[in-house]
Each structure stands twice: as C-alpha cells, then as structure tokens.
PDB file of C-alpha atoms and ligand atoms in Angstrom:
ATOM      1  CA  MET A   1     -15.029   6.799   9.592  1.00 96.00           C
ATOM      2  CA  ILE A   2     -14.746   3.944   7.141  1.00 98.00           C
ATOM      3  CA  HIS A   3     -14.067   5.175   3.539  1.00 98.00           C
ATOM      4  CA  PRO A   4     -14.741   3.102   0.402  1.00 97.00           C
ATOM      5  CA  ILE A   5     -11.612   1.727  -1.237  1.00 98.00           C
ATOM      6  CA  VAL A   6     -10.603   3.375  -4.453  1.00 98.00           C
ATOM      7  CA  LYS A   7     -10.381   0.737  -7.108  1.00 97.00           C
ATOM      8  CA  TYR A   8      -7.859   0.393  -9.977  1.00 97.00           C
ATOM      9  CA  GLY A   9      -8.848   2.790 -12.907  1.00 96.00           C
ATOM     10  CA  ASP A  10      -9.029   5.856 -10.689  1.00 97.00           C
ATOM     11  CA  PRO A  11      -6.211   8.228 -11.684  1.00 98.00           C
ATOM     12  CA  VAL A  12      -5.477   8.928  -7.844  1.00 98.00           C
ATOM     13  CA  LEU A  13      -3.870   5.592  -7.661  1.00 98.00           C
ATOM     14  CA  GLU A  14      -1.446   6.374 -10.445  1.00 98.00           C
ATOM     15  CA  THR A  15      -0.446   9.665  -9.317  1.00 98.00           C
ATOM     16  CA  PRO A  16       2.473  10.121  -6.789  1.00 98.00           C
ATOM     17  CA  GLY A  17       1.351  11.588  -3.482  1.00 98.00           C
ATOM     18  CA  LYS A  18       2.252  14.895  -2.066  1.00 98.00           C
ATOM     19  CA  ARG A  19       4.580  15.060   1.206  1.00 98.00           C
ATOM     20  CA  VAL A  20       2.763  15.458   4.310  1.00 98.00           C
ATOM     21  CA  GLU A  21       3.846  18.728   5.684  1.00 98.00           C
ATOM     22  CA  LYS A  22       1.512  19.376   8.687  1.00 97.00           C
ATOM     23  CA  PHE A  23       0.950  17.003  11.335  1.00 98.00           C
ATOM     24  CA  ASP A  24      -2.179  18.524  12.580  1.00 97.00           C
ATOM     25  CA  GLU A  25      -5.682  17.284  13.737  1.00 97.00           C
ATOM     26  CA  ASP A  26      -6.829  16.588  10.107  1.00 97.00           C
ATOM     27  CA  ILE A  27      -3.852  14.155   9.816  1.00 98.00           C
ATOM     28  CA  GLN A  28      -4.690  12.353  13.091  1.00 97.00           C
ATOM     29  CA  LYS A  29      -8.320  12.004  11.736  1.00 98.00           C
ATOM     30  CA  LEU A  30      -7.089  10.881   8.454  1.00 98.00           C
ATOM     31  CA  VAL A  31      -4.869   8.195  10.089  1.00 98.00           C
ATOM     32  CA  ALA A  32      -7.716   7.004  12.417  1.00 98.00           C
ATOM     33  CA  ASP A  33      -9.980   6.741   9.262  1.00 98.00           C
ATOM     34  CA  MET A  34      -7.274   4.931   7.337  1.00 98.00           C
ATOM     35  CA  PHE A  35      -6.902   2.172  10.058  1.00 98.00           C
ATOM     36  CA  GLU A  36     -10.611   1.843  10.391  1.00 97.00           C
ATOM     37  CA  SER A  37     -10.953   1.431   6.621  1.00 98.00           C
ATOM     38  CA  MET A  38      -8.146  -1.082   6.386  1.00 98.00           C
ATOM     39  CA  TYR A  39      -9.314  -3.238   9.167  1.00 97.00           C
ATOM     40  CA  ALA A  40     -13.069  -3.021   7.790  1.00 97.00           C
ATOM     41  CA  ALA A  41     -11.479  -4.340   4.366  1.00 97.00           C
ATOM     42  CA  ALA A  42      -9.350  -7.024   6.100  1.00 95.00           C
ATOM     43  CA  GLY A  43      -6.245  -5.392   4.759  1.00 96.00           C
ATOM     44  CA  ILE A  44      -2.666  -5.451   6.121  1.00 97.00           C
ATOM     45  CA  GLY A  45      -1.802  -2.095   4.552  1.00 98.00           C
ATOM     46  CA  LEU A  46      -3.574   1.041   3.194  1.00 98.00           C
ATOM     47  CA  ALA A  47      -2.145   3.974   1.446  1.00 98.00           C
ATOM     48  CA  ALA A  48      -3.899   7.411   1.449  1.00 98.00           C
ATOM     49  CA  PRO A  49      -4.390   7.444  -2.189  1.00 98.00           C
ATOM     50  CA  GLN A  50      -6.518   4.324  -1.647  1.00 98.00           C
ATOM     51  CA  ILE A  51      -9.138   6.449  -0.114  1.00 98.00           C
ATOM     52  CA  GLY A  52      -8.794   9.162  -2.495  1.00 98.00           C
ATOM     53  CA  VAL A  53      -6.307  11.325  -0.707  1.00 98.00           C
ATOM     54  CA  GLY A  54      -3.179  12.098  -2.548  1.00 98.00           C
ATOM     55  CA  LEU A  55      -0.572  12.315   0.267  1.00 98.00           C
ATOM     56  CA  ARG A  56       2.478  10.217   1.154  1.00 98.00           C
ATOM     57  CA  LEU A  57       0.863   8.493   4.030  1.00 98.00           C
ATOM     58  CA  THR A  58       0.355   4.946   4.728  1.00 98.00           C
ATOM     59  CA  VAL A  59      -0.780   2.627   7.614  1.00 98.00           C
ATOM     60  CA  ILE A  60       0.458  -0.995   7.985  1.00 98.00           C
ATOM     61  CA  ASP A  61      -0.621  -3.859  10.399  1.00 98.00           C
ATOM     62  CA  VAL A  62       0.685  -7.262   9.159  1.00 97.00           C
ATOM     63  CA  SER A  63      -1.023  -8.761  12.267  1.00 95.00           C
ATOM     64  CA  ASN A  64      -4.385  -7.502  11.069  1.00 89.00           C
ATOM     65  CA  GLY A  65      -5.358  -5.944  14.481  1.00 90.00           C
ATOM     66  CA  LYS A  66      -3.983  -8.862  16.650  1.00 93.00           C
ATOM     67  CA  VAL A  67      -0.741  -7.407  17.896  1.00 93.00           C
ATOM     68  CA  PRO A  68      -0.799  -3.760  19.077  1.00 91.00           C
ATOM     69  CA  GLU A  69       2.767  -3.212  18.368  1.00 90.00           C
ATOM     70  CA  ALA A  70       2.417  -4.108  14.767  1.00 93.00           C
ATOM     71  CA  LYS A  71       0.282  -0.905  14.027  1.00 96.00           C
ATOM     72  CA  MET A  72       2.294   1.505  12.201  1.00 98.00           C
ATOM     73  CA  VAL A  73       1.776   4.977  10.574  1.00 98.00           C
ATOM     74  CA  LEU A  74       4.376   5.931   7.936  1.00 98.00           C
ATOM     75  CA  ALA A  75       4.302   9.574   6.531  1.00 98.00           C
ATOM     76  CA  ASN A  76       6.854  10.389   3.972  1.00 98.00           C
ATOM     77  CA  PRO A  77       8.404   6.978   3.987  1.00 98.00           C
ATOM     78  CA  GLU A  78      11.602   6.200   2.185  1.00 98.00           C
ATOM     79  CA  ILE A  79      13.453   2.696   1.657  1.00 98.00           C
ATOM     80  CA  ILE A  80      16.859   3.405   3.011  1.00 98.00           C
ATOM     81  CA  TYR A  81      18.207  -0.250   2.801  1.00 98.00           C
ATOM     82  CA  ALA A  82      17.119  -3.387   1.048  1.00 98.00           C
ATOM     83  CA  GLU A  83      18.613  -6.909   1.239  1.00 98.00           C
ATOM     84  CA  GLY A  84      17.891 -10.276  -0.129  1.00 98.00           C
ATOM     85  CA  GLN A  85      14.920 -11.467  -2.074  1.00 98.00           C
ATOM     86  CA  GLN A  86      11.497 -13.227  -1.691  1.00 98.00           C
ATOM     87  CA  ARG A  87       8.908 -14.205  -4.139  1.00 98.00           C
ATOM     88  CA  GLU A  88       5.491 -14.475  -2.879  1.00 97.00           C
ATOM     89  CA  GLU A  89       1.857 -13.945  -3.984  1.00 96.00           C
ATOM     90  CA  GLU A  90       0.648 -10.338  -3.513  1.00 97.00           C
ATOM     91  CA  GLY A  91      -2.769  -8.661  -3.654  1.00 97.00           C
ATOM     92  CA  CYS A  92      -4.153  -5.227  -3.045  1.00 98.00           C
ATOM     93  CA  LEU A  93      -7.341  -3.878  -1.775  1.00 98.00           C
ATOM     94  CA  SER A  94      -7.610  -1.613  -4.859  1.00 98.00           C
ATOM     95  CA  LEU A  95      -7.474  -4.833  -7.081  1.00 98.00           C
ATOM     96  CA  PRO A  96      -9.868  -7.163  -5.294  1.00 97.00           C
ATOM     97  CA  GLY A  97      -9.888 -10.636  -6.469  1.00 96.00           C
ATOM     98  CA  PHE A  98      -6.581 -10.436  -8.277  1.00 97.00           C
ATOM     99  CA  ARG A  99      -3.170 -11.790  -7.028  1.00 97.00           C
ATOM    100  CA  GLY A 100       0.222 -12.309  -8.475  1.00 97.00           C
ATOM    101  CA  TYR A 101       3.704 -13.377  -7.569  1.00 97.00           C
ATOM    102  CA  VAL A 102       5.957 -10.447  -7.172  1.00 98.00           C
ATOM    103  CA  GLU A 103       9.673 -10.338  -6.270  1.00 98.00           C
ATOM    104  CA  ARG A 104      10.585  -8.105  -3.232  1.00 98.00           C
ATOM    105  CA  PRO A 105      13.656  -7.773  -1.060  1.00 98.00           C
ATOM    106  CA  GLN A 106      13.555 -10.051   1.971  1.00 98.00           C
ATOM    107  CA  TYR A 107      14.718  -7.127   4.376  1.00 98.00           C
ATOM    108  CA  VAL A 108      13.838  -3.546   3.998  1.00 98.00           C
ATOM    109  CA  THR A 109      14.662  -0.684   6.394  1.00 98.00           C
ATOM    110  CA  VAL A 110      12.437   2.359   6.002  1.00 98.00           C
ATOM    111  CA  ARG A 111      12.836   5.960   7.330  1.00 98.00           C
ATOM    112  CA  ALA A 112       9.502   7.691   7.936  1.00 98.00           C
ATOM    113  CA  GLN A 113       7.741  10.029  10.215  1.00 98.00           C
ATOM    114  CA  ASP A 114       5.082   8.876  12.694  1.00 97.00           C
ATOM    115  CA  ALA A 115       1.567  10.563  13.033  1.00 96.00           C
ATOM    116  CA  THR A 116       3.162  13.291  15.146  1.00 96.00           C
ATOM    117  CA  GLY A 117       5.893  14.003  12.682  1.00 98.00           C
ATOM    118  CA  ALA A 118       8.574  12.371  14.691  1.00 98.00           C
ATOM    119  CA  PRO A 119      11.183  10.604  12.389  1.00 98.00           C
ATOM    120  CA  PHE A 120      11.844   6.895  12.936  1.00 98.00           C
ATOM    121  CA  GLU A 121      13.609   4.035  11.216  1.00 98.00           C
ATOM    122  CA  ARG A 122      12.179   0.552  11.171  1.00 98.00           C
ATOM    123  CA  ARG A 123      13.503  -2.760   9.715  1.00 98.00           C
ATOM    124  CA  GLY A 124      10.971  -5.283   8.379  1.00 98.00           C
ATOM    125  CA  GLU A 125      11.540  -8.817   7.274  1.00 98.00           C
ATOM    126  CA  GLY A 126       9.267 -11.193   4.985  1.00 98.00           C
ATOM    127  CA  LEU A 127       5.670  -9.906   4.992  1.00 97.00           C
ATOM    128  CA  LEU A 128       6.455  -6.619   6.611  1.00 98.00           C
ATOM    129  CA  ALA A 129       9.250  -5.999   4.077  1.00 98.00           C
ATOM    130  CA  ARG A 130       6.839  -6.668   1.390  1.00 98.00           C
ATOM    131  CA  ALA A 131       4.167  -4.422   2.903  1.00 98.00           C
ATOM    132  CA  PHE A 132       6.799  -1.558   3.195  1.00 98.00           C
ATOM    133  CA  CYS A 133       7.552  -1.950  -0.573  1.00 98.00           C
ATOM    134  CA  HIS A 134       3.799  -2.357  -1.743  1.00 98.00           C
ATOM    135  CA  GLU A 135       2.647   0.754   0.385  1.00 98.00           C
ATOM    136  CA  ILE A 136       5.562   2.878  -0.683  1.00 98.00           C
ATOM    137  CA  ASP A 137       4.923   1.985  -4.318  1.00 98.00           C
ATOM    138  CA  HIS A 138       1.285   3.180  -3.831  1.00 98.00           C
ATOM    139  CA  LEU A 139       2.709   6.598  -2.663  1.00 98.00           C
ATOM    140  CA  ASN A 140       4.706   6.771  -6.080  1.00 98.00           C
ATOM    141  CA  GLY A 141       1.523   5.924  -8.048  1.00 98.00           C
ATOM    142  CA  VAL A 142       2.663   2.460  -8.677  1.00 98.00           C
ATOM    143  CA  LEU A 143       0.504  -0.763  -8.297  1.00 98.00           C
ATOM    144  CA  PHE A 144       1.664  -4.285  -7.794  1.00 98.00           C
ATOM    145  CA  ILE A 145       0.499  -5.373 -11.310  1.00 98.00           C
ATOM    146  CA  THR A 146       3.321  -3.108 -12.689  1.00 97.00           C
ATOM    147  CA  HIS A 147       5.680  -5.804 -11.405  1.00 98.00           C
ATOM    148  CA  LEU A 148       3.930  -8.657 -13.144  1.00 97.00           C
ATOM    149  CA  SER A 149       4.757  -9.927 -16.679  1.00 96.00           C
ATOM    150  CA  MET A 150       3.215  -7.984 -19.301  1.00 96.00           C
ATOM    151  CA  LEU A 151       0.921 -11.032 -20.315  1.00 96.00           C
ATOM    152  CA  LYS A 152      -0.272 -11.469 -16.732  1.00 96.00           C
ATOM    153  CA  ARG A 153      -0.901  -7.561 -16.313  1.00 97.00           C
ATOM    154  CA  ASP A 154      -2.822  -7.518 -19.595  1.00 97.00           C
ATOM    155  CA  LEU A 155      -4.947 -10.548 -18.564  1.00 97.00           C
ATOM    156  CA  ILE A 156      -5.872  -8.716 -15.410  1.00 97.00           C
ATOM    157  CA  LYS A 157      -6.542  -5.457 -17.052  1.00 97.00           C
ATOM    158  CA  ARG A 158      -8.660  -7.153 -19.555  1.00 97.00           C
ATOM    159  CA  LYS A 159     -10.883  -8.947 -16.814  1.00 97.00           C
ATOM    160  CA  ILE A 160     -11.219  -5.615 -15.097  1.00 97.00           C
ATOM    161  CA  ARG A 161     -12.508  -3.973 -18.333  1.00 97.00           C
ATOM    162  CA  LYS A 162     -15.109  -6.704 -18.501  1.00 97.00           C
ATOM    163  CA  LEU A 163     -16.094  -6.403 -14.924  1.00 97.00           C
ATOM    164  CA  LYS A 164     -16.399  -2.493 -15.599  1.00 96.00           C
ATOM    165  CA  LYS A 165     -18.678  -3.101 -18.561  1.00 96.00           C
ATOM    166  CA  ALA A 166     -20.821  -5.390 -16.499  1.00 97.00           C
ATOM    167  CA  GLY A 167     -21.116  -2.738 -13.702  1.00 95.00           C
ATOM    168  CA  GLU A 168     -19.234  -5.010 -11.352  1.00 95.00           C
ATOM    169  CA  TRP A 169     -16.115  -2.877 -10.653  1.00 96.00           C
TER     170      TRP A 169
HETATM  171 NI1   NI B   1      -2.178  -2.167  -2.289  1.00 81.45          NI
END
C-alpha cells in the first residue's frame, strides 16, 4: 500500500524513533509499504517516520529500483565508521522542492538488522554513504535542513510558511 509522505511541520519527523523489537508480519508489511511508497515518490530512501510511523526503520535503494541488490532494509541502524568528506546537494521527500548542499562523510559503515532481525554490516560510498547518514538522521528526528546555514534554513522555513498559508503544503 502506498502511504502519503509526511511533510515538514509534522512533529513525527522531529521525534526520535523507537527501536524495532519484534520482526513480525506487521514489520514485513510495513517494509513492503515503505518500498512501495518510496518508489511511488521516486525517492532513494525512506524512513518510517516519513509515513507517520515512529520506528527506527528505513529502506534505501540508491538505484531507484534498477538494481535488485541495491534494495536495503535497515532496522535500528547505527553508524559504526565514517571516513572522508563529500559536499553534495541533498533533498528529502518530506521537503519537496527544497535542496541544499550538505557535508557528509564519503565512506560510512552501518550496523543494522534486516527485515527478519538478522544483524549485518554494510559499507557505503558516495551517494550510499549520504543516504545512510540522511536516513539515520530521520530516525533521530533530524532533517537535512538542520545541516544548512541558519540563513538558508530560515529562508526555506519562511517559504514553507507561505506555502502552508496558501494551502499548498
Ligand atoms: Ni529525507
């Protein structure tokens, strides 16, 4: 089932998620819904809070459905190693229409559990490293605009307030 993506302004996006404890049928269904919702929105990552579920669960596919091995489920993910730096433009499905340059590590290794609860480690480079950081931020209630300058962040917030007033957000 495709869920609507929660937009900036909803408190669920700025609330740290709870750990996934049970890897039951409900979680399998949630993961399937998250992939479906992410592909429908043409995203490369989606965190559970973005469909209104306050759990430490995220799905990532930097190939956007083209490479089956790129499909990843990360429950309770943690960054265990980060190295180097990259500065690229970043966006978020919860902030449609807004982008900004964010500095992230070039290499990131995460430790997480898959959809069945099995632990794994995965090293990502470039875009994948960026996706790991962006999605794990979501699970901590942090949005990418937090990493922008105060000036740029306030500009985006002001534009969103206008959109909200106009009923376009
Ligand atoms: Ni995002």
